[in-house]
CSV table of C-alpha atoms and ligand atoms in Angstrom, one decimal:
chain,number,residue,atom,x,y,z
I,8,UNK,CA,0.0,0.0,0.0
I,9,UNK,CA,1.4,3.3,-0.7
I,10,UNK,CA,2.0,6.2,2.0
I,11,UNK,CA,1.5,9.1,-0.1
I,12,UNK,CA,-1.8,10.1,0.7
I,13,UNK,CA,-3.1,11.5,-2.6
I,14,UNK,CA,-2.4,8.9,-4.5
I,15,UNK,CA,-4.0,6.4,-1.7
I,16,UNK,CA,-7.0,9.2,-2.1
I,17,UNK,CA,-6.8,8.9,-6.2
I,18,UNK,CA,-6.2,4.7,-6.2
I,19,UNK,CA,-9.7,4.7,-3.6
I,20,UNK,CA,-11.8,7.0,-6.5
I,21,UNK,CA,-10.5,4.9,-9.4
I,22,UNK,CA,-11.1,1.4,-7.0
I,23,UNK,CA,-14.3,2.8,-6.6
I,24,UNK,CA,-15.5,3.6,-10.4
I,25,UNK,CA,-13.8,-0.2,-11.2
I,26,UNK,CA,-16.2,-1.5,-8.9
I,27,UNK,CA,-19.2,0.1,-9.3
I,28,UNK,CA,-19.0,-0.4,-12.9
I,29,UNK,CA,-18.8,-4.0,-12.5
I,30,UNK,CA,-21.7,-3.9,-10.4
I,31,UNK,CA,-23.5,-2.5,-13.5
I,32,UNK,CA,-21.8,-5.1,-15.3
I,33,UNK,CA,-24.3,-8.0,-13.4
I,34,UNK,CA,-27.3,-6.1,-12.9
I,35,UNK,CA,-28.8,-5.7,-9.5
I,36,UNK,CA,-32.3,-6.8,-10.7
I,37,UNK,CA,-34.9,-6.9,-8.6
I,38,UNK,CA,-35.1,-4.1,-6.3
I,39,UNK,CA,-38.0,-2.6,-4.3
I,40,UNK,CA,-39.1,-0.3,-6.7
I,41,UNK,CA,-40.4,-3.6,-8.4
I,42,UNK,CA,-42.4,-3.7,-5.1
I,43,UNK,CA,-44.4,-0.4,-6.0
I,44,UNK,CA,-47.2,-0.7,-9.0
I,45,UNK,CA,-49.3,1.5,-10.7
I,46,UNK,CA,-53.0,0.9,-10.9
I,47,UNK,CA,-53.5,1.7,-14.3
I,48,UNK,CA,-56.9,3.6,-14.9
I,49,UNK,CA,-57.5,3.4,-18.7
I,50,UNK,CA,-59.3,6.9,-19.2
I,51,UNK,CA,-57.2,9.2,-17.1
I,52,UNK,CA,-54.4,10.0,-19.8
I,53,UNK,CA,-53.5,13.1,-20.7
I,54,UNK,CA,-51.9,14.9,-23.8
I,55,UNK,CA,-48.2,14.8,-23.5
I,56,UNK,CA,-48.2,18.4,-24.6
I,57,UNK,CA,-49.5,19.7,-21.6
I,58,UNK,CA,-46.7,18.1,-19.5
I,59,UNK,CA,-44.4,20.5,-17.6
I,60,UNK,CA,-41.4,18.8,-15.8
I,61,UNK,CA,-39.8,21.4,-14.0
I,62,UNK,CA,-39.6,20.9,-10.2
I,63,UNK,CA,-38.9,23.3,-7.0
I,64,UNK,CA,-36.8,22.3,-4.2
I,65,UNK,CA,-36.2,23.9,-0.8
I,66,UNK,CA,-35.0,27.0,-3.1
I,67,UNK,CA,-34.0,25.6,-5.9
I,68,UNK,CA,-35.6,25.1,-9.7
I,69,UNK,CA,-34.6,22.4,-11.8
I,70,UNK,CA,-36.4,22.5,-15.5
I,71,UNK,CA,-36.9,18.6,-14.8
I,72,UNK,CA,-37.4,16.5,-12.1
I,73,UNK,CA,-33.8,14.1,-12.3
I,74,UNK,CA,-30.2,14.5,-11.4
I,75,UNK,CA,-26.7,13.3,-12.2
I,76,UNK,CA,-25.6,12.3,-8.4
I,77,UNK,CA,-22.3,13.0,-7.1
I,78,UNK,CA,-19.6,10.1,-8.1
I,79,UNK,CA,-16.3,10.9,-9.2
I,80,UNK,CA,-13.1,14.1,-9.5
I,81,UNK,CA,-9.4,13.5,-8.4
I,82,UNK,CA,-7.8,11.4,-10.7
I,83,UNK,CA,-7.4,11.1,-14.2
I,84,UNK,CA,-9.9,8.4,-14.7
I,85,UNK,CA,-12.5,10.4,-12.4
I,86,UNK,CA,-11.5,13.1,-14.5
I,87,UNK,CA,-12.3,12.0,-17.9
I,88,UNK,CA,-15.2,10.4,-16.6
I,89,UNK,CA,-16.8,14.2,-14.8
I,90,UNK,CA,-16.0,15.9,-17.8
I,91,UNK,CA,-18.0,13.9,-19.8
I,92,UNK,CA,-21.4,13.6,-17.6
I,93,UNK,CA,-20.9,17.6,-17.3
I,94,UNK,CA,-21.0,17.9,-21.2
I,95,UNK,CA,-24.2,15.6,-20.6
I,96,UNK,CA,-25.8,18.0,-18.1
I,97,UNK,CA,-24.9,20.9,-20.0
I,98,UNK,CA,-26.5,19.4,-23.7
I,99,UNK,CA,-30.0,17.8,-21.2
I,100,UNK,CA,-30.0,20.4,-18.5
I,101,UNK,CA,-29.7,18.3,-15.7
I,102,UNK,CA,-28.5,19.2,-12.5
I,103,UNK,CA,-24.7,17.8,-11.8
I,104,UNK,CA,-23.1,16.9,-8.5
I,105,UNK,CA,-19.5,15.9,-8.7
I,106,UNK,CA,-17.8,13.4,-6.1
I,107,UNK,CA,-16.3,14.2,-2.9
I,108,UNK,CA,-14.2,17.2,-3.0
I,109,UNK,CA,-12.0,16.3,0.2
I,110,UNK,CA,-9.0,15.0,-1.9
I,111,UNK,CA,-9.2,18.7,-3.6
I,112,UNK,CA,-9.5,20.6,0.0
I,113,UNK,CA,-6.2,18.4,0.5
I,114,UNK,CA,-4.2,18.6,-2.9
I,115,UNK,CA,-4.9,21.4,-4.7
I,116,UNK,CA,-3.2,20.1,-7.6
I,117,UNK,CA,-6.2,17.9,-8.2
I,118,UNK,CA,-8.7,20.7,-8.2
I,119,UNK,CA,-9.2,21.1,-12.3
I,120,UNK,CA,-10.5,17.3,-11.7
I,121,UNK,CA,-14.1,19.0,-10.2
I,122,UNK,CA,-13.4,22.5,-12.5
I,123,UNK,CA,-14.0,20.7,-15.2
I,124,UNK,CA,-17.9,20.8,-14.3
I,125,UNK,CA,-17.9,24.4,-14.6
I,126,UNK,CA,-15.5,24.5,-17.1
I,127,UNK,CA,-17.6,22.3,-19.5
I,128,UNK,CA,-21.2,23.7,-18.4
I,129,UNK,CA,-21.5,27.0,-17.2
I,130,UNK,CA,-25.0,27.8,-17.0
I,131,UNK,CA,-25.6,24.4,-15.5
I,132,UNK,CA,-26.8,23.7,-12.3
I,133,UNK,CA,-23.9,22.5,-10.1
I,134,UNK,CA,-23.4,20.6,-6.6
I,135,UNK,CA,-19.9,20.7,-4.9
I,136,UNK,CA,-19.9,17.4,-2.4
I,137,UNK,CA,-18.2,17.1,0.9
I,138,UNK,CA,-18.6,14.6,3.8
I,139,UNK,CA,-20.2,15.2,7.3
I,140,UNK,CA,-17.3,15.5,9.7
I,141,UNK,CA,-15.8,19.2,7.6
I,142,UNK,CA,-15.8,22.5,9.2
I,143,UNK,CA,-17.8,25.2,7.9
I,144,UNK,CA,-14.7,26.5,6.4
I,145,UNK,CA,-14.6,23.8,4.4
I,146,UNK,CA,-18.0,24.0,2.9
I,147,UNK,CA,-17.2,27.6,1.6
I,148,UNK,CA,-14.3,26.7,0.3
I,149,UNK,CA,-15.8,23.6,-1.6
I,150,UNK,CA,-18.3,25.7,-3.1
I,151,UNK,CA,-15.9,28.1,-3.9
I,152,UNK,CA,-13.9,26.4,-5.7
I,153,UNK,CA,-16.3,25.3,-9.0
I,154,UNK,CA,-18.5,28.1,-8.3
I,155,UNK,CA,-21.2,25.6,-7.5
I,156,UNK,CA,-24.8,26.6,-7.1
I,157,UNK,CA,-25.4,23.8,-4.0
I,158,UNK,CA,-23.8,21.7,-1.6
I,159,UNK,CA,-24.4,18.0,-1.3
I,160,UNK,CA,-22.6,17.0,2.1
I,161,UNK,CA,-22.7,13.2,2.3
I,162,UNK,CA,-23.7,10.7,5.4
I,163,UNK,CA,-21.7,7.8,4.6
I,164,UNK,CA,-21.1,5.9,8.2
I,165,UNK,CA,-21.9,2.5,6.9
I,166,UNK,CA,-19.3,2.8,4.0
I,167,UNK,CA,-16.6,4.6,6.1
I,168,UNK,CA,-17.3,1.5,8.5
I,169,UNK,CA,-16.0,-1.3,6.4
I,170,UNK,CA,-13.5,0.9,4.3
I,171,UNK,CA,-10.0,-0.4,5.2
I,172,UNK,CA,-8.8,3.0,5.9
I,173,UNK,CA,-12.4,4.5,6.8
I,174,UNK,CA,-13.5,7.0,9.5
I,175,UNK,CA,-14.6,5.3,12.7
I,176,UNK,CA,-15.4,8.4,14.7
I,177,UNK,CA,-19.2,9.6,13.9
I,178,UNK,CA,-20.8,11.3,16.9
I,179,UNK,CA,-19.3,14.9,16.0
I,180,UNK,CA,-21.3,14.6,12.0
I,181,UNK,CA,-24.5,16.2,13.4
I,182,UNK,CA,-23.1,19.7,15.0
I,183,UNK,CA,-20.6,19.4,11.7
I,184,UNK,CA,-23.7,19.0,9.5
I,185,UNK,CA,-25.3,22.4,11.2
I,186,UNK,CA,-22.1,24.2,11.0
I,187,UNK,CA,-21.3,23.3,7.2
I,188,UNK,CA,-25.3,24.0,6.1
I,189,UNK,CA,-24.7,27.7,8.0
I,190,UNK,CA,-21.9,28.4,6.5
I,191,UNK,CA,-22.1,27.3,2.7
I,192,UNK,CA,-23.3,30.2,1.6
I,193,UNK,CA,-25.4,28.4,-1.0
I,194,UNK,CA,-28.0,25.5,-0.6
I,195,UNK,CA,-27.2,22.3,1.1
I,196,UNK,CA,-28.5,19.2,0.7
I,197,UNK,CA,-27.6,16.2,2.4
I,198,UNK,CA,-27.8,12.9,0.9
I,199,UNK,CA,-26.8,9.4,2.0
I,200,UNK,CA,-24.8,7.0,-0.7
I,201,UNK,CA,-27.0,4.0,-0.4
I,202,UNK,CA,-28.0,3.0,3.0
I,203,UNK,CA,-31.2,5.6,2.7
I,204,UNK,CA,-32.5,8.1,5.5
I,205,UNK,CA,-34.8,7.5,8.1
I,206,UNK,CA,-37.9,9.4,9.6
I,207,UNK,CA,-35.4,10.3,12.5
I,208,UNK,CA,-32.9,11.1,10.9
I,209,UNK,CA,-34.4,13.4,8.1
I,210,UNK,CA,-36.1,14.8,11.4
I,211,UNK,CA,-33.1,15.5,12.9
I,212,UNK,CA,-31.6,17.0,10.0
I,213,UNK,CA,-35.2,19.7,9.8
I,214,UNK,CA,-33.4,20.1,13.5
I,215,UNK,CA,-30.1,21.1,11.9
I,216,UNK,CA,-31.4,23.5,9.6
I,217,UNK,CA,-31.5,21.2,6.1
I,218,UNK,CA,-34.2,22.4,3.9
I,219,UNK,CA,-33.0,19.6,1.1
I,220,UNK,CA,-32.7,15.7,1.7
I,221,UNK,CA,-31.4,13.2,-1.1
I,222,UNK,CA,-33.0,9.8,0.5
I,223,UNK,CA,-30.5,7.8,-1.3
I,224,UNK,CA,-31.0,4.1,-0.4
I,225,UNK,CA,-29.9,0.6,-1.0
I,226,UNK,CA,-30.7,-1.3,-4.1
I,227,UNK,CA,-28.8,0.0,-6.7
I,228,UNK,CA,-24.4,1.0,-5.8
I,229,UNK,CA,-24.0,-1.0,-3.3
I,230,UNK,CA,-20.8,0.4,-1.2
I,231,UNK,CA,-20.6,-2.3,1.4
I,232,UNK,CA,-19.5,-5.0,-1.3
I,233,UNK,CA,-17.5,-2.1,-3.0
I,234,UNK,CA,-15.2,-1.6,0.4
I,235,UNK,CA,-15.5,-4.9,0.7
I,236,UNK,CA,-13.9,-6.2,-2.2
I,237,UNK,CA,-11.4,-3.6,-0.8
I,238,UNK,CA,-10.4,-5.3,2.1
I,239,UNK,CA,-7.8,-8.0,1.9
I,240,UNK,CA,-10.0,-10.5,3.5
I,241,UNK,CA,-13.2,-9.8,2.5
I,242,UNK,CA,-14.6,-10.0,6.1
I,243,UNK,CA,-17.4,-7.7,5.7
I,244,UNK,CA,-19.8,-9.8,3.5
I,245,UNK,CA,-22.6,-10.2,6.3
I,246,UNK,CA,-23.6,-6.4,5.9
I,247,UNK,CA,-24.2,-7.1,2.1
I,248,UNK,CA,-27.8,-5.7,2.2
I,249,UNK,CA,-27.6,-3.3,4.8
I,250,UNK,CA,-29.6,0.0,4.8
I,251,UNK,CA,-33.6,0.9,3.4
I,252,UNK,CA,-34.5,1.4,0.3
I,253,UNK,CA,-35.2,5.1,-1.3
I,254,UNK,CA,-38.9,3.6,-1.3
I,255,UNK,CA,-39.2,2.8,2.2
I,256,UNK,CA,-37.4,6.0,3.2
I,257,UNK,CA,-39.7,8.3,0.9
I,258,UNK,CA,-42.6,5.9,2.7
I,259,UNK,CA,-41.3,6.9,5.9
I,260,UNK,CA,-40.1,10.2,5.8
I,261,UNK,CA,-42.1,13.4,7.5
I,262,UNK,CA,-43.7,14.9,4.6
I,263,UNK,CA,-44.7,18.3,4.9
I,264,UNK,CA,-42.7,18.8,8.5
I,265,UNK,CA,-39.1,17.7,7.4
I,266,UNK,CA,-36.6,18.6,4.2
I,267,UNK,CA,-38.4,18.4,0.7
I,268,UNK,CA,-37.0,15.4,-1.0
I,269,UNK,CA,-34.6,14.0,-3.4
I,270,UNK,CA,-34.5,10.2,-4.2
I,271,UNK,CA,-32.0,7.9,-5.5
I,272,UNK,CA,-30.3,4.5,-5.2
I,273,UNK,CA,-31.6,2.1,-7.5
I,274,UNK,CA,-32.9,4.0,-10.0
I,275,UNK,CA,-32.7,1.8,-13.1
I,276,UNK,CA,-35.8,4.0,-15.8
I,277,UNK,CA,-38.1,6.5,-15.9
I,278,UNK,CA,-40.3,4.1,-14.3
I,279,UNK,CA,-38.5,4.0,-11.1
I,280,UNK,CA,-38.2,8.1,-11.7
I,281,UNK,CA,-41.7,8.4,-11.7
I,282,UNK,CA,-42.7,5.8,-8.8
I,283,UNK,CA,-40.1,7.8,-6.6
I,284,UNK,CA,-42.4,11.1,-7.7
I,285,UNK,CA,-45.4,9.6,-7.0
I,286,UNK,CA,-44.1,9.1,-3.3
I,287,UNK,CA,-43.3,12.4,-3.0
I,288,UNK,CA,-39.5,12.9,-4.1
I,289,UNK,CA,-39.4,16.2,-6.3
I,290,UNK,CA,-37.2,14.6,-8.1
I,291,UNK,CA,-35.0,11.6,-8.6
I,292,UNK,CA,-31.2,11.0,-8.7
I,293,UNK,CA,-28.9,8.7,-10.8
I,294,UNK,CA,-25.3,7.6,-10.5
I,295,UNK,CA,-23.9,4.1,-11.0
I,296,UNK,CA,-26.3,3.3,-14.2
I,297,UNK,CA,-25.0,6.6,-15.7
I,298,UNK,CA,-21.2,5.8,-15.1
I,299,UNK,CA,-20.8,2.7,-17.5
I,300,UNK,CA,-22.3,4.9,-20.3
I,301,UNK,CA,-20.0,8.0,-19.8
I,302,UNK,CA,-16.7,6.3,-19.1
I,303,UNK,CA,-17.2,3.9,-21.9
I,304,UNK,CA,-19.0,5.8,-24.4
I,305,UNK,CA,-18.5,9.5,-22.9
I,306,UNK,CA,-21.2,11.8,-23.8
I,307,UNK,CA,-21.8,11.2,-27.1
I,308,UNK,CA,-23.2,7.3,-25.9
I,309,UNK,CA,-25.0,9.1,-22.5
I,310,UNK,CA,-26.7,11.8,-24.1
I,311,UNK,CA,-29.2,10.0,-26.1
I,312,UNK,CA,-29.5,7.8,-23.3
I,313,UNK,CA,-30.7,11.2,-20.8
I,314,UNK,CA,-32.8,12.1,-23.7
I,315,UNK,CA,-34.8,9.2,-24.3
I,316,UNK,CA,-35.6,8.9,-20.5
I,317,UNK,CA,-36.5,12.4,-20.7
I,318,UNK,CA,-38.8,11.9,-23.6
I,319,UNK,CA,-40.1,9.0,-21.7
I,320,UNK,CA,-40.5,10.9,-18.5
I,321,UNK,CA,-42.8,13.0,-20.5
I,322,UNK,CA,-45.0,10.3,-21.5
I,323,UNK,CA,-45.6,8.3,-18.6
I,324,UNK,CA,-47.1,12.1,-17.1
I,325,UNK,CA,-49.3,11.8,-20.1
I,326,UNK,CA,-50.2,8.0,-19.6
I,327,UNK,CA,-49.9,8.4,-15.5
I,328,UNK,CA,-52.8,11.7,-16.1
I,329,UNK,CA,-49.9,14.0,-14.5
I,330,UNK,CA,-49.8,17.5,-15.8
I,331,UNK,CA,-46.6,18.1,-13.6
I,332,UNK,CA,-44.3,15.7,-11.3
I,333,UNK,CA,-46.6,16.5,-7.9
I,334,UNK,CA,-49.5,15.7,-9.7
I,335,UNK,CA,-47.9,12.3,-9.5
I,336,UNK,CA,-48.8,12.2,-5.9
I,337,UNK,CA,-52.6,11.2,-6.5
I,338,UNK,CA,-51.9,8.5,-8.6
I,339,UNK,CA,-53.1,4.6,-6.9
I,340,UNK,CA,-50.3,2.3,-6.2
I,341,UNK,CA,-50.1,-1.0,-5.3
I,342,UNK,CA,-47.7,-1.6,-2.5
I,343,UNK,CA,-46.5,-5.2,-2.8
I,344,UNK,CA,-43.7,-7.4,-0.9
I,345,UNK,CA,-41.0,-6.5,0.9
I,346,UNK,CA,-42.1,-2.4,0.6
I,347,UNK,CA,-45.7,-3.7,2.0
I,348,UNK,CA,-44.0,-5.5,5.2
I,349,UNK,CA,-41.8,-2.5,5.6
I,350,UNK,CA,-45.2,-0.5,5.8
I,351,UNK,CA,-46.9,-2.6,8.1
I,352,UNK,CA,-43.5,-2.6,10.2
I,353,UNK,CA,-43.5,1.1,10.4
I,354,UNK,CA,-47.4,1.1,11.0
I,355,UNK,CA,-48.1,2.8,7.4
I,356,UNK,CA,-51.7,1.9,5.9
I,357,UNK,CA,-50.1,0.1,2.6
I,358,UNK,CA,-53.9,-0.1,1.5
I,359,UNK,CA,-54.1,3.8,1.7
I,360,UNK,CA,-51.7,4.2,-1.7
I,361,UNK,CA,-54.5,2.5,-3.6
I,362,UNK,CA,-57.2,5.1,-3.3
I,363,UNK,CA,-55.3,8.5,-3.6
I,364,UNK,CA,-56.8,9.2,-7.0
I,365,UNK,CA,-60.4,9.2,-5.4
I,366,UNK,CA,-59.9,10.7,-2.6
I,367,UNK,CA,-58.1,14.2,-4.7
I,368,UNK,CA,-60.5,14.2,-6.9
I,369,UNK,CA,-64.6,15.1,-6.0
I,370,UNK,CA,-66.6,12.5,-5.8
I,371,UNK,CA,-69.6,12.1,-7.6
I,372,UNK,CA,-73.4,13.0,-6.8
I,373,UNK,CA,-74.6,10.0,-4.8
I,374,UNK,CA,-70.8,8.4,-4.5
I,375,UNK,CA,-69.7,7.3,-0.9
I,376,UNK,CA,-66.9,9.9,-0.3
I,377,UNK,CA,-63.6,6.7,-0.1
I,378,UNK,CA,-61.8,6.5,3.1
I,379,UNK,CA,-59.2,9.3,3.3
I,380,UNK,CA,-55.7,7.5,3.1
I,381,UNK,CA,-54.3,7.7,6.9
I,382,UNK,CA,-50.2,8.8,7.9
I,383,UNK,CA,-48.7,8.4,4.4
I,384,UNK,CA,-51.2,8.2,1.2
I,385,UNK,CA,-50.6,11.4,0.5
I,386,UNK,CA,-47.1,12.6,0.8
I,387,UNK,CA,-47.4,16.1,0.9
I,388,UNK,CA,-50.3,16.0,2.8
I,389,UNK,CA,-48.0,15.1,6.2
A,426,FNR,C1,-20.8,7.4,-5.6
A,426,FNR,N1,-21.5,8.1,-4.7
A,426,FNR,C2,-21.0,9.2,-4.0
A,426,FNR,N2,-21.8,10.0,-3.3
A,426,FNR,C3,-21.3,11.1,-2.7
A,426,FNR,O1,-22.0,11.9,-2.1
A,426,FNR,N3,-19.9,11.4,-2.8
A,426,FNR,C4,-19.1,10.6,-3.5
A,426,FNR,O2,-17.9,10.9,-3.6
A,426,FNR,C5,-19.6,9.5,-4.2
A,426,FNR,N4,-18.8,8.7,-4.9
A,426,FNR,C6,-19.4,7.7,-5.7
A,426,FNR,C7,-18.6,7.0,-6.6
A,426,FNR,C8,-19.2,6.1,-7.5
A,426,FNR,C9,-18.3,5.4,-8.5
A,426,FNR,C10,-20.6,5.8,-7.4
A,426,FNR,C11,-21.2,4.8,-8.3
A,426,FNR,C12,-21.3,6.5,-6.5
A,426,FNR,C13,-22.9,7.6,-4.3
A,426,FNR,C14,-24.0,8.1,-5.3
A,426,FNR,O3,-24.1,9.5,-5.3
A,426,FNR,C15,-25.3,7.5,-4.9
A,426,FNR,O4,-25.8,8.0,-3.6
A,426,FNR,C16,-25.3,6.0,-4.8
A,426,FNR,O5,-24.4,5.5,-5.8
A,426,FNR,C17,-26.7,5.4,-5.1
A,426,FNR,O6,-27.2,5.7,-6.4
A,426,FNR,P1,-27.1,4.6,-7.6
A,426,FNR,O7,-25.7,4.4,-7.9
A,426,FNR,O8,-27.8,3.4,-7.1
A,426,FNR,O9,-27.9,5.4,-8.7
C-alpha cells in the first residue's frame, strides 16, 4: 500500500469507479421499486403536450425532475469520466453533483478534476460534495472552488465502516452538518450513498437547519461490497444488504414537517423516476447506471440515453394523467412485498396508496366519499 496520501486518495476514486462499474456489469435486478405498482386507470391519460417537468426544491428550480448524483473528480480516470457527464448535463439540462471534493481541499493540484464541471457547463446547475465531519470552512471553500450553485454534504457511516482506511469516529457529524449548512453560503443538501434516510434522521436534520434531503437508499451501488472487495480479506460480507431502500425512506419520511425530497439509489428507468415522484421525491437522482455509459462511451453514448428517459418521462405524465411531477402524488399504487411489510412494520396503511386518486378528486353526486388514506397516502399531505 502506498504512503503518499493523494495517490492512496486517487487509487480509492479509481477502486471505486472499477467497482461500481462492474456492479452495473451484473445487474442488481430486482429491487423494491419492483415492489411499487401503478394501478392503471384506462381513461385518465392526458396529452403529452400539456406536460411540464420542472420541479422546486427547498429554493432551488430544476427544468426537470432528475439529477446526475455525485460520483467521481481527483484522478485522471475520475476526471475524464466528470468531464463527460458535465457535457451531458450541459447538452440535457440536468443538475450535476460531482464526487467528494476532500482530496481537492487536500491537494490542490487535483482541483481542475471538479473545475472541469464548470468549465464544461457554465449555465448548469452545479453541486460541490463534501462529507459530514468538515468544518464550515470547508463547505465555503468547496463551493468556492467550482463556483457551485449547492452543496451535497454526504452521510456515509456505513461505507466509512467497512472501508480499510475508513473513519470510525461519527458522533461529531450532526453539530458538523449544522455548521457546514450555515456556513455554505449556498443551498445544502444532504444525501446518503445508499444505506437511505430514516424518519429520524431526516427529522433531525429539519433540527439542523437542512431544507433539502437526497434519500438515497440501497438497491442499486451497493458500497458495502464495494469496500469490501477492498479489504484484503473480505470480512465484511454479512452487511451485504444493509440499509432501506429510497422507497421505504420516501414511505417513511415526515412529509410536509421535514426537508423536501430528493430520491436515489436504485434508479434503473423512468419508471422508477416516476414511482419515486409519486411518493413524493421532487425529483430523482442517478449515478452508477449513468457511469458505465460516460466512461465507456463519454457523452456522445450518455446523451441520447438522458434524452430518451427524458422523452419518456414525459409520457408516462401523459399515460400516468400528470400534468406536472406532484401531480404524481394522487396516482393509486399498489404496494406489494418487501415495501408492504416495511409498511406494516413502520405502522403505514399500505392499502391507503390504492385510493389517492379518489380521494383528490370530487366525488360524484350519490358516490360514498372513499376513506381518506391515513399517515402516508398522501405525501405532501404530512
Ligand atoms: C458514488 N456516490 C458518491 N456520493 C457522494 O455523495 N460522494 C461521492 O464521492 C460518491 N462517490 C461515488 C462513486 C461512485 C463510483 C458511485 C457509483 C457512487 C454515491 C452516489 O451519489 C449515490 O448516492 C449511490 O451510488 C446510489 O445511487 P445509484 O448508484 O444506485 O444510482
Amino acid at each position: 500500500m502506498t504512503t503518499d496520501p493523494s495517490l492512496q486518495h486517487r487509487l480509492r476514486k479509481d477502486d471505486h469507479i472499477v467497482l461500481a462499474e462492474r456492479q452495473q456489469q451484473s445487474p442488481v435486478g430486482r429491487n423494491d421499486f419492483d415492489d411499487v405498482e401503478f394501478l392503471h386507470h384506462a381513461l385518465d391519460g392526458i396529452d403529452e403536450t400539456g406536460v411540464r417537468l420542472g420541479v422546486r426544491v427547498g429554493e432551488v428550480s430544476w427544468p426537470v425532475p432528475l439529477y446526475i448524483n455525485g460520483m467521481t473528480g481527483g484522478s485522471d480516470t475520475a476526471t475524464r469520466i466528470n468531464r463527460e457527464l458535465a457535457i451531458t448535463a450541459r447538452e440535457t439540462g440536468l443538475a450535476m453533483a460531482c464526487g467528494s471534493m476532500s482530496i481537492a481541499l487536500r491537494h490542490p493540484d487535483t482541483a481542475a478534476g471538479f473545475r472541469v464541471l464548470r468549465e464544461e457547463n457554465p449555465d448548469g446547475f452545479i453541486m460541490a460534495n463534501l462529507g459530514a465531519g468538515r468544518s464550515g470552512e470547508d463547505a465555503r471553500r468547496a463551493v468556492e472552488l467550482i463556483g457551485a450553485d449547492a452543496l451535497q454534504i454526504h452521510l456515509n457511516a456505513a461505507q466509512e465502516t467497512v472501508m480499510p482506511e475508513g473513519e470510525r469516529a461519527f458522533t461529531g457529524w450532526a453539530a458538523s452538518v449544522e455548521q457546514m449548512v450555515a456556513a455554505a453560503g449556498v443551498p445544502v443538501i444532504v444525501k446518503e450513498v445508499g444505506f437511505g434516510l430514516s424518519r429520524r434522521t431526516l427529522l433531525r436534520l429539519r433540527d439542523l437547519g437542512v431544507r433539502i434531503a437526497d434519500v438515497s437508499g440501497a438497491g442499486g451501488t451497493d458500497f458495502v461490497g464495494i469496500e469490501n472487495a477492498r479489504r484484503r480479506l473480505g470480512d465484511f460480507a454479512f452487511l451485504g444488504g444493509y440499509g432501506q431502500s429510497a422507497i421505504a425512506c420516501l414511505l417513511d419520511a415526515p412529509h410536509g414537517t421535514g426537508p423536501d425530497l430528493l430520491a436515489s439509489g436504485g434508479v434503473r428507468s423512468p419508471l422508477d423516476v416516476v414511482k419515486a415522484l409519486a411518493l413524493g421525491a421532487r425529483a430523482a437522482g442517478v449515478a452508477g447506471v449513468f457511469l458505465k455509459p460516460a466512461s465507456e462511451g463519454g457523452a456522445e453514448a450518455l446523451v441520447p440515453i438522458v434524452r430518451r428517459w427524458l422523452a419518456q418521462l414525459r409520457q408516462l405524465h401523459a399515460l400516468l394523467g400528470a400534468a406536472e411531477p406532484a401531480e404524481l402524488q394522487r396516482t393509486d399504487l399498489l404496494l406489494r412485498g418487501r415495501v408492504k411489510e416495511f409498511c406494516e412494520l413502520r405502522g403505514i396503511d399500505p392499502g391507503s396508496f390504492t385510493r389517492r386518486r379518489d380521494a383528490a378528486s370530487p366525488p360524484s353526486p350519490g358516490v360514498p366519499t372513499p376513506d381518506v388514506p391515513t399517515r402516508s397516502g398522501e405525501p405532501n399531505e404530512r
